[in-house]
Amino acid sequence: MLDLKLIRQEPDFIKEKLATRGVDPADIDSLLGLDAQRRELIVKSETMKAQRNTVSDEISQLKRNKEDANDKITEMRQVSADIKKIDADLDTLKAQVHDAAAHLPNIPNDNVPVGLTEDGSVEIRKWGEKPNLDFKPKAHYELGEDLGILDFEAGAKVSGSRYLYYLGLGARLERAVYNFFLDENTKAGFKEVLPPYIVNDDSMYGTGQFPKFKEDVYQLRDEDMTLIPTAEVPLVNYYRDEVIPEEDLPVWFTALTPAFRSEAGSAGRDTRGLIRLHQFNKVEMVKFCKPENSWDELEALTKHAESLLQKLGLAYHVITLTTSDMSFTAAMTHDLEVWFPEQNTYREISSCSNTTDFQARRAHIQYRDDNGKLQYVHALNGSGLAVGRAVAAIMENYQNADGSITVPDVLVPYMGGVTRITK
């Protein structure tokens, strides 16, 4: 949520910055118009309530003096009715202002490349050597099906398209990857959390999924409950409506959870394989910190996510997303994209974002500064990493000409000593 006071004070700045994210300046004018009506009614209501209090005192005095107070009583009945109507209008306007503000994305940082599409993202660095395969590489789903470790057909039968079964060493590899990620994250100082997988609407609002992106999630019928699209939701909302002790900052959380996504806007994209599923495992990282430290924390978060790919020996590059391609809540996002030999391209495996105080305002997460004043924390999040995509990248990058897959050295202990996956 943006600071409404800032929108009032600097409307042109807000219009200019949000226009780079596809927001119509008229939406800002509409919000400010509703807000002006609301504030005007607040003044009117408070004036009338003060008048009612004054006249009520006069009525009491008249009654004590045994004088006629009927005219004033009649007048105050009408004033009370008018106040009730104004207060009802205020409730409506308050909801309208809140809804309009809730649909506005975060203000992009000045260093974010401007673009109304994903084109224009800026590569900031790359790492690793792409595998020099002397044979035609197979896609990970072909390898998985040939080796009998991925079964998409059974997943479609039992659940529908974009679901699958991991079998045997496929399941072991998935487990090895997420345990490796969790161990590395905790070594780096993240506190491991096992959060709920179902959250309420207040939590979805707090992290910015609601009200704008309801079509992207799975909700429980007739309940104010949603299957989480990412562990970011329960991790950020851990501190919702709370004041974090200043001495506890920064707070770093990590969690392995399933993620459930309807992928409503991705019809026809990545329909095969592990890239875009309705259910997948993801290790998430979330940070809470003081505002003055959040940009350093973003770089540290990104570097740590990179270290996971480096230890797996997977080539990747880091890009800064454009103003319109980054998430609704982000002020800046660095995407890590890992190399996929069969597709001959990089594919996203982690997004590391600084949401500044945007989520903290929505979730009302604060700390008390050195002067004892309440301030909003800055919240950051990043995949550390998307597990299924990591498995897919390992399968493609470590495939052999005979269709087997070499297990990366760092995963061998997690695989019980297995060094190669074969038929």
Tab-separated table of C-alpha atoms in Angstrom:
chain	number	residue	atom	x	y	z
A	1	MET	CA	0.000	0.000	0.000
A	2	LEU	CA	1.282	3.438	-0.873
A	3	ASP	CA	1.285	6.245	1.674
A	4	LEU	CA	-1.892	8.231	0.953
A	5	LYS	CA	-0.272	11.351	2.388
A	6	LEU	CA	2.519	11.051	-0.214
A	7	ILE	CA	-0.052	10.670	-3.011
A	8	ARG	CA	-1.790	13.849	-1.825
A	9	GLN	CA	1.450	15.807	-1.486
A	10	GLU	CA	3.143	14.650	-4.703
A	11	PRO	CA	0.442	13.542	-7.158
A	12	ASP	CA	2.494	14.375	-10.245
A	13	PHE	CA	5.436	12.313	-8.985
A	14	ILE	CA	3.144	9.354	-8.253
A	15	LYS	CA	1.468	9.617	-11.666
A	16	GLU	CA	4.837	9.726	-13.424
A	17	LYS	CA	6.291	6.752	-11.533
A	18	LEU	CA	3.196	4.547	-11.743
A	19	ALA	CA	2.664	5.352	-15.429
A	20	THR	CA	5.836	3.313	-16.010
A	21	ARG	CA	3.926	0.384	-14.497
A	22	GLY	CA	0.892	0.847	-16.719
A	23	VAL	CA	-1.246	2.811	-14.263
A	24	ASP	CA	-3.543	5.402	-15.856
A	25	PRO	CA	-2.970	8.846	-14.258
A	26	ALA	CA	-6.774	9.166	-14.179
A	27	ASP	CA	-6.779	6.420	-11.540
A	28	ILE	CA	-4.727	8.675	-9.266
A	29	ASP	CA	-7.090	11.606	-9.891
A	30	SER	CA	-10.074	9.371	-9.106
A	31	LEU	CA	-8.482	8.235	-5.841
A	32	LEU	CA	-7.655	11.815	-4.836
A	33	GLY	CA	-11.202	12.897	-5.679
A	34	LEU	CA	-12.675	10.220	-3.435
A	35	ASP	CA	-10.189	11.099	-0.703
A	36	ALA	CA	-11.112	14.799	-0.919
A	37	GLN	CA	-14.812	13.930	-0.569
A	38	ARG	CA	-14.009	11.739	2.410
A	39	ARG	CA	-12.000	14.430	4.178
A	40	GLU	CA	-14.698	17.033	3.460
A	41	LEU	CA	-17.330	14.778	5.030
A	42	ILE	CA	-15.082	14.127	8.043
A	43	VAL	CA	-14.914	17.887	8.681
A	44	LYS	CA	-18.670	18.206	8.211
A	45	SER	CA	-19.387	15.301	10.553
A	46	GLU	CA	-17.031	16.569	13.249
A	47	THR	CA	-18.523	20.093	13.001
A	48	MET	CA	-22.051	18.755	13.366
A	49	LYS	CA	-21.055	16.496	16.289
A	50	ALA	CA	-19.469	19.490	18.026
A	51	GLN	CA	-22.658	21.464	17.398
A	52	ARG	CA	-24.742	18.594	18.818
A	53	ASN	CA	-22.596	18.462	21.937
A	54	THR	CA	-22.961	22.211	22.459
A	55	VAL	CA	-26.717	22.210	21.956
A	56	SER	CA	-27.077	19.110	24.146
A	57	ASP	CA	-25.460	21.090	26.945
A	58	GLU	CA	-27.885	23.945	26.233
A	59	ILE	CA	-30.832	21.525	26.371
A	60	SER	CA	-29.635	20.180	29.689
A	61	GLN	CA	-29.376	23.727	31.034
A	62	LEU	CA	-32.877	24.582	29.799
A	63	LYS	CA	-34.278	21.478	31.443
A	64	ARG	CA	-32.543	22.317	34.708
A	65	ASN	CA	-34.116	25.770	34.495
A	66	LYS	CA	-37.465	24.142	33.671
A	67	GLU	CA	-37.586	26.032	30.380
A	68	ASP	CA	-38.955	24.814	27.032
A	69	ALA	CA	-36.304	22.816	25.100
A	70	ASN	CA	-38.572	21.190	22.515
A	71	ASP	CA	-37.362	23.260	19.550
A	72	LYS	CA	-33.734	22.437	20.257
A	73	ILE	CA	-34.565	18.781	20.842
A	74	THR	CA	-36.338	18.622	17.458
A	75	GLU	CA	-33.395	20.387	15.841
A	76	MET	CA	-30.911	17.929	17.364
A	77	ARG	CA	-32.939	14.937	16.241
A	78	GLN	CA	-32.532	16.172	12.687
A	79	VAL	CA	-28.839	16.870	13.250
A	80	SER	CA	-28.362	13.346	14.626
A	81	ALA	CA	-30.134	11.895	11.587
A	82	ASP	CA	-27.895	13.973	9.302
A	83	ILE	CA	-24.789	12.800	11.168
A	84	LYS	CA	-25.880	9.184	10.820
A	85	LYS	CA	-26.322	9.656	7.067
A	86	ILE	CA	-22.943	11.386	6.747
A	87	ASP	CA	-21.202	8.657	8.736
A	88	ALA	CA	-22.762	5.997	6.484
A	89	ASP	CA	-21.524	7.925	3.431
A	90	LEU	CA	-18.119	8.151	5.098
A	91	ASP	CA	-17.966	4.384	5.540
A	92	THR	CA	-18.732	3.959	1.838
A	93	LEU	CA	-16.124	6.511	0.799
A	94	LYS	CA	-13.536	5.016	3.146
A	95	ALA	CA	-14.047	1.611	1.517
A	96	GLN	CA	-13.814	3.162	-1.971
A	97	VAL	CA	-10.599	5.024	-1.123
A	98	HIS	CA	-9.109	1.888	0.410
A	99	ASP	CA	-10.036	-0.247	-2.599
A	100	ALA	CA	-8.654	2.290	-5.092
A	101	ALA	CA	-5.395	2.588	-3.161
A	102	ALA	CA	-5.125	-1.192	-2.767
A	103	HIS	CA	-5.059	-1.611	-6.561
A	104	LEU	CA	-2.043	0.693	-7.018
A	105	PRO	CA	1.368	-1.042	-7.323
A	106	ASN	CA	4.530	-0.048	-5.522
A	107	ILE	CA	6.643	2.890	-6.674
A	108	PRO	CA	9.597	1.619	-8.738
A	109	ASN	CA	13.086	2.520	-7.658
A	110	ASP	CA	14.823	5.058	-9.909
A	111	ASN	CA	17.327	2.389	-11.017
A	112	VAL	CA	14.653	0.054	-12.391
A	113	PRO	CA	14.624	-0.040	-16.209
A	114	VAL	CA	11.456	1.532	-17.561
A	115	GLY	CA	9.313	-0.630	-19.808
A	116	LEU	CA	5.675	-1.582	-20.244
A	117	THR	CA	6.654	-5.134	-21.266
A	118	GLU	CA	9.279	-7.624	-20.097
A	119	ASP	CA	11.497	-6.438	-22.964
A	120	GLY	CA	14.173	-4.119	-21.687
A	121	SER	CA	15.271	-6.048	-18.623
A	122	VAL	CA	18.938	-5.360	-17.933
A	123	GLU	CA	21.526	-8.105	-17.449
A	124	ILE	CA	23.754	-7.134	-14.535
A	125	ARG	CA	26.021	-10.197	-14.392
A	126	LYS	CA	26.368	-13.820	-15.430
A	127	TRP	CA	28.167	-16.818	-13.982
A	128	GLY	CA	29.346	-20.253	-15.069
A	129	GLU	CA	30.077	-22.144	-18.243
A	130	LYS	CA	27.213	-23.554	-20.248
A	131	PRO	CA	27.654	-27.329	-20.675
A	132	ASN	CA	29.382	-28.289	-23.907
A	133	LEU	CA	27.270	-31.305	-24.870
A	134	ASP	CA	28.487	-33.294	-27.880
A	135	PHE	CA	25.012	-34.737	-28.463
A	136	LYS	CA	21.525	-33.329	-28.982
A	137	PRO	CA	20.230	-32.554	-25.479
A	138	LYS	CA	16.858	-33.814	-24.364
A	139	ALA	CA	14.271	-31.793	-22.462
A	140	HIS	CA	14.065	-32.611	-18.767
A	141	TYR	CA	10.588	-34.090	-19.133
A	142	GLU	CA	11.812	-36.466	-21.848
A	143	LEU	CA	14.705	-37.518	-19.655
A	144	GLY	CA	12.398	-37.982	-16.689
A	145	GLU	CA	9.898	-40.073	-18.583
A	146	ASP	CA	12.623	-42.203	-20.212
A	147	LEU	CA	14.225	-42.850	-16.810
A	148	GLY	CA	10.876	-43.539	-15.155
A	149	ILE	CA	11.336	-40.837	-12.517
A	150	LEU	CA	8.677	-38.341	-13.693
A	151	ASP	CA	5.120	-39.412	-14.540
A	152	PHE	CA	3.033	-36.614	-16.008
A	153	GLU	CA	0.419	-38.999	-17.389
A	154	ALA	CA	-0.489	-40.306	-13.946
A	155	GLY	CA	-0.561	-36.740	-12.593
A	156	ALA	CA	-3.008	-35.701	-15.314
A	157	LYS	CA	-5.192	-38.745	-14.623
A	158	VAL	CA	-5.385	-38.146	-10.891
A	159	SER	CA	-5.444	-34.331	-10.762
A	160	GLY	CA	-5.385	-32.796	-14.243
A	161	SER	CA	-2.899	-31.093	-16.513
A	162	ARG	CA	0.207	-29.540	-14.937
A	163	TYR	CA	0.398	-32.074	-12.123
A	164	LEU	CA	2.819	-34.990	-11.891
A	165	TYR	CA	4.260	-37.807	-9.831
A	166	TYR	CA	7.948	-37.926	-8.942
A	167	LEU	CA	9.042	-41.566	-8.693
A	168	GLY	CA	12.051	-43.331	-7.162
A	169	LEU	CA	15.254	-41.350	-7.632
A	170	GLY	CA	13.188	-38.488	-9.078
A	171	ALA	CA	11.476	-38.050	-5.718
A	172	ARG	CA	14.837	-38.489	-3.996
A	173	LEU	CA	16.384	-35.802	-6.207
A	174	GLU	CA	13.574	-33.344	-5.427
A	175	ARG	CA	14.027	-34.029	-1.707
A	176	ALA	CA	17.814	-33.693	-2.014
A	177	VAL	CA	17.480	-30.310	-3.707
A	178	TYR	CA	15.162	-28.745	-1.163
A	179	ASN	CA	17.079	-30.127	1.802
A	180	PHE	CA	20.280	-28.731	0.309
A	181	PHE	CA	18.627	-25.314	-0.120
A	182	LEU	CA	17.276	-25.292	3.431
A	183	ASP	CA	20.640	-26.316	4.887
A	184	GLU	CA	22.482	-23.631	2.932
A	185	ASN	CA	19.931	-20.994	3.914
A	186	THR	CA	20.136	-21.825	7.606
A	187	LYS	CA	23.944	-21.817	7.441
A	188	ALA	CA	23.693	-18.296	6.004
A	189	GLY	CA	21.645	-17.120	8.977
A	190	PHE	CA	18.035	-17.660	7.926
A	191	LYS	CA	15.685	-19.076	10.557
A	192	GLU	CA	13.834	-22.111	9.212
A	193	VAL	CA	10.053	-21.949	9.523
A	194	LEU	CA	7.335	-24.505	8.834
A	195	PRO	CA	4.294	-22.272	8.199
A	196	PRO	CA	0.612	-22.945	7.444
A	197	TYR	CA	-0.207	-23.802	3.833
A	198	ILE	CA	-3.691	-22.261	4.004
A	199	VAL	CA	-4.141	-18.580	4.916
A	200	ASN	CA	-6.986	-16.124	5.374
A	201	ASP	CA	-7.908	-13.138	3.202
A	202	ASP	CA	-6.196	-10.656	5.537
A	203	SER	CA	-2.917	-12.473	4.943
A	204	MET	CA	-3.398	-12.477	1.167
A	205	TYR	CA	-4.143	-8.762	1.338
A	206	GLY	CA	-1.084	-8.109	3.485
A	207	THR	CA	1.356	-9.418	0.874
A	208	GLY	CA	-0.505	-7.871	-2.067
A	209	GLN	CA	-2.157	-10.868	-3.727
A	210	PHE	CA	-5.623	-9.571	-2.798
A	211	PRO	CA	-7.736	-7.881	-3.975
A	212	LYS	CA	-6.178	-7.654	-7.447
A	213	PHE	CA	-4.971	-11.195	-8.157
A	214	LYS	CA	-7.685	-13.521	-6.884
A	215	GLU	CA	-7.884	-15.328	-10.223
A	216	ASP	CA	-4.318	-16.588	-9.765
A	217	VAL	CA	-4.979	-18.638	-6.626
A	218	TYR	CA	-7.025	-21.544	-5.305
A	219	GLN	CA	-9.569	-20.660	-2.631
A	220	LEU	CA	-11.557	-22.952	-0.359
A	221	ARG	CA	-15.230	-22.840	-1.279
A	222	ASP	CA	-17.406	-20.773	1.070
A	223	GLU	CA	-14.444	-19.964	3.294
A	224	ASP	CA	-12.141	-16.998	3.795
A	225	MET	CA	-9.160	-19.283	3.127
A	226	THR	CA	-6.651	-19.690	0.288
A	227	LEU	CA	-3.993	-22.277	-0.582
A	228	ILE	CA	-0.715	-20.352	-0.492
A	229	PRO	CA	0.793	-19.340	-3.860
A	230	THR	CA	4.181	-18.913	-2.121
A	231	ALA	CA	5.595	-19.181	1.398
A	232	GLU	CA	6.122	-15.424	1.219
A	233	VAL	CA	2.488	-15.031	2.325
A	234	PRO	CA	2.633	-16.839	5.691
A	235	LEU	CA	6.214	-15.693	6.341
A	236	VAL	CA	5.512	-11.972	5.880
A	237	ASN	CA	2.218	-12.215	7.764
A	238	TYR	CA	3.932	-13.780	10.769
A	239	TYR	CA	4.433	-10.215	12.006
A	240	ARG	CA	1.126	-8.768	10.720
A	241	ASP	CA	-0.271	-6.134	13.112
A	242	GLU	CA	2.830	-6.344	15.280
A	243	VAL	CA	5.777	-4.175	16.303
A	244	ILE	CA	9.100	-5.982	15.830
A	245	PRO	CA	11.594	-5.086	18.571
A	246	GLU	CA	14.293	-2.925	16.998
A	247	GLU	CA	17.027	-5.094	18.473
A	248	ASP	CA	15.625	-8.118	16.581
A	249	LEU	CA	16.099	-6.496	13.160
A	250	PRO	CA	16.999	-7.722	10.658
A	251	VAL	CA	14.850	-10.870	10.738
A	252	TRP	CA	15.553	-13.539	8.113
A	253	PHE	CA	13.135	-16.420	7.510
A	254	THR	CA	13.300	-19.399	5.148
A	255	ALA	CA	10.696	-22.088	4.502
A	256	LEU	CA	9.968	-25.017	2.233
A	257	THR	CA	6.319	-25.189	1.209
A	258	PRO	CA	4.229	-26.301	-1.713
A	259	ALA	CA	2.974	-23.434	-3.859
A	260	PHE	CA	-0.463	-23.590	-5.473
A	261	ARG	CA	-1.162	-21.426	-8.523
A	262	SER	CA	-3.979	-21.480	-11.027
A	263	GLU	CA	-1.730	-19.939	-13.713
A	264	ALA	CA	-4.865	-18.261	-15.067
A	265	GLY	CA	-2.929	-15.914	-17.322
A	266	SER	CA	-0.515	-18.451	-18.783
A	267	ALA	CA	-2.698	-20.583	-21.029
A	268	GLY	CA	-0.556	-22.416	-23.583
A	269	ARG	CA	2.771	-21.518	-21.929
A	270	ASP	CA	5.169	-24.225	-20.723
A	271	THR	CA	2.471	-26.860	-20.746
A	272	ARG	CA	5.040	-29.663	-20.560
A	273	GLY	CA	7.507	-30.351	-17.808
A	274	LEU	CA	8.305	-28.798	-14.458
A	275	ILE	CA	8.453	-25.129	-15.413
A	276	ARG	CA	4.838	-24.057	-14.861
A	277	LEU	CA	2.829	-26.347	-12.590
A	278	HIS	CA	-0.292	-25.804	-10.519
A	279	GLN	CA	1.492	-27.324	-7.520
A	280	PHE	CA	5.232	-27.202	-6.909
A	281	ASN	CA	7.731	-27.008	-4.064
A	282	LYS	CA	9.612	-23.813	-3.404
A	283	VAL	CA	12.102	-22.728	-0.773
A	284	GLU	CA	11.401	-19.100	0.076
A	285	MET	CA	13.473	-16.440	1.813
A	286	VAL	CA	11.961	-13.381	3.517
A	287	LYS	CA	13.705	-10.495	5.258
A	288	PHE	CA	12.493	-7.680	7.514
A	289	CYS	CA	14.863	-4.782	8.078
A	290	LYS	CA	15.161	-1.064	8.732
A	291	PRO	CA	14.547	1.138	5.674
A	292	GLU	CA	18.140	2.378	5.497
A	293	ASN	CA	19.417	-1.192	5.082
A	294	SER	CA	16.956	-2.632	2.598
A	295	TRP	CA	18.923	-2.081	-0.601
A	296	ASP	CA	22.011	-3.723	0.865
A	297	GLU	CA	19.760	-6.554	2.044
A	298	LEU	CA	18.408	-6.968	-1.500
A	299	GLU	CA	21.913	-7.369	-2.895
A	300	ALA	CA	22.808	-9.838	-0.133
A	301	LEU	CA	19.609	-11.804	-0.769
A	302	THR	CA	20.355	-12.000	-4.483
A	303	LYS	CA	23.980	-13.000	-3.909
A	304	HIS	CA	22.902	-15.789	-1.578
A	305	ALA	CA	20.421	-17.147	-4.126
A	306	GLU	CA	23.251	-17.055	-6.673
A	307	SER	CA	25.495	-19.023	-4.333
A	308	LEU	CA	23.035	-21.928	-4.444
A	309	LEU	CA	23.283	-22.111	-8.232
A	310	GLN	CA	27.055	-21.771	-8.063
A	311	LYS	CA	27.352	-24.705	-5.660
A	312	LEU	CA	25.165	-26.744	-8.001
A	313	GLY	CA	27.442	-25.745	-10.895
A	314	LEU	CA	24.601	-24.301	-12.964
A	315	ALA	CA	25.257	-21.423	-15.351
A	316	TYR	CA	22.955	-18.431	-14.867
A	317	HIS	CA	22.627	-14.719	-15.293
A	318	VAL	CA	21.009	-12.012	-13.153
A	319	ILE	CA	18.684	-9.446	-14.683
A	320	THR	CA	16.858	-6.445	-13.277
A	321	LEU	CA	13.228	-6.562	-14.382
A	322	THR	CA	11.454	-3.649	-16.030
A	323	THR	CA	8.965	-1.460	-14.174
A	324	SER	CA	5.965	-3.388	-15.495
A	325	ASP	CA	7.444	-6.895	-15.401
A	326	MET	CA	8.278	-6.996	-11.711
A	327	SER	CA	5.663	-8.002	-9.161
A	328	PHE	CA	2.884	-5.688	-8.000
A	329	THR	CA	4.518	-5.213	-4.583
A	330	ALA	CA	8.136	-4.788	-5.701
A	331	ALA	CA	10.147	-1.578	-5.905
A	332	MET	CA	12.941	-3.529	-7.617
A	333	THR	CA	13.366	-7.156	-8.648
A	334	HIS	CA	16.464	-9.107	-9.631
A	335	ASP	CA	15.637	-12.335	-11.449
A	336	LEU	CA	18.060	-15.256	-11.531
A	337	GLU	CA	17.688	-17.204	-14.764
A	338	VAL	CA	19.383	-20.582	-15.084
A	339	TRP	CA	20.589	-22.098	-18.376
A	340	PHE	CA	18.478	-24.806	-20.046
A	341	PRO	CA	20.469	-26.586	-22.797
A	342	GLU	CA	17.522	-28.158	-24.649
A	343	GLN	CA	15.734	-24.804	-24.957
A	344	ASN	CA	19.046	-22.997	-25.533
A	345	THR	CA	17.942	-20.200	-23.228
A	346	TYR	CA	17.883	-18.950	-19.652
A	347	ARG	CA	14.750	-19.549	-17.555
A	348	GLU	CA	13.740	-17.895	-14.288
A	349	ILE	CA	14.491	-19.814	-11.111
A	350	SER	CA	14.390	-17.033	-8.518
A	351	SER	CA	13.002	-13.520	-8.123
A	352	CYS	CA	14.548	-11.402	-5.371
A	353	SER	CA	12.540	-8.281	-4.558
A	354	ASN	CA	12.595	-5.310	-2.237
A	355	THR	CA	9.007	-4.293	-1.469
A	356	THR	CA	10.237	-1.331	0.656
A	357	ASP	CA	7.408	-0.402	3.069
A	358	PHE	CA	4.627	-1.466	0.659
A	359	GLN	CA	3.802	-4.817	2.264
A	360	ALA	CA	4.516	-3.497	5.754
A	361	ARG	CA	1.859	-0.804	5.320
A	362	ARG	CA	-0.690	-3.351	4.106
A	363	ALA	CA	0.162	-5.828	6.880
A	364	HIS	CA	0.841	-3.096	9.461
A	365	ILE	CA	4.314	-4.302	10.462
A	366	GLN	CA	6.372	-1.735	12.356
A	367	TYR	CA	9.333	-1.198	14.656
A	368	ARG	CA	10.111	1.580	17.124
A	369	ASP	CA	13.131	3.710	16.176
A	370	ASP	CA	15.760	5.228	18.468
A	371	ASN	CA	13.423	8.143	19.205
A	372	GLY	CA	10.618	5.818	20.213
A	373	LYS	CA	8.624	6.587	17.054
A	374	LEU	CA	6.849	3.807	15.176
A	375	GLN	CA	8.191	3.248	11.659
A	376	TYR	CA	7.314	0.710	8.972
A	377	VAL	CA	9.889	-1.995	8.317
A	378	HIS	CA	11.007	-2.871	4.817
A	379	ALA	CA	10.184	-6.408	3.668
A	380	LEU	CA	12.102	-8.393	1.052
A	381	ASN	CA	11.501	-11.788	-0.495
A	382	GLY	CA	13.264	-14.186	-2.829
A	383	SER	CA	13.098	-17.764	-4.012
A	384	GLY	CA	15.891	-19.793	-2.581
A	385	LEU	CA	15.091	-21.565	-4.899
A	386	ALA	CA	12.151	-22.878	-6.948
A	387	VAL	CA	12.729	-26.599	-6.410
A	388	GLY	CA	11.089	-28.107	-9.484
A	389	ARG	CA	12.868	-25.700	-11.794
A	390	ALA	CA	16.166	-26.507	-10.080
A	391	VAL	CA	15.515	-30.223	-10.620
A	392	ALA	CA	14.707	-29.555	-14.280
A	393	ALA	CA	17.894	-27.508	-14.720
A	394	ILE	CA	20.003	-30.210	-13.073
A	395	MET	CA	18.499	-32.897	-15.294
A	396	GLU	CA	19.186	-30.961	-18.487
A	397	ASN	CA	22.641	-29.645	-17.580
A	398	TYR	CA	23.926	-32.919	-16.103
A	399	GLN	CA	22.472	-35.273	-18.711
A	400	ASN	CA	24.712	-37.761	-20.472
A	401	ALA	CA	24.649	-39.138	-23.998
A	402	ASP	CA	23.226	-42.461	-22.763
A	403	GLY	CA	20.220	-40.698	-21.186
A	404	SER	CA	21.498	-40.945	-17.621
A	405	ILE	CA	21.887	-37.963	-15.286
A	406	THR	CA	24.961	-37.245	-13.195
A	407	VAL	CA	24.169	-36.033	-9.683
A	408	PRO	CA	25.934	-32.757	-8.778
A	409	ASP	CA	28.643	-33.366	-6.160
A	410	VAL	CA	26.946	-31.259	-3.457
A	411	LEU	CA	23.798	-33.392	-3.725
A	412	VAL	CA	25.454	-36.812	-3.535
A	413	PRO	CA	25.302	-36.924	0.308
A	414	TYR	CA	21.600	-36.027	0.121
A	415	MET	CA	21.096	-38.822	-2.430
A	416	GLY	CA	22.515	-41.490	-0.110
A	417	GLY	CA	25.693	-41.719	-2.186
A	418	VAL	CA	23.963	-42.094	-5.565
A	419	THR	CA	26.117	-40.392	-8.193
A	420	ARG	CA	24.150	-41.187	-11.346
A	421	ILE	CA	20.475	-41.710	-12.172
A	422	THR	CA	20.019	-44.472	-14.736
A	423	LYS	CA	17.232	-46.724	-15.941
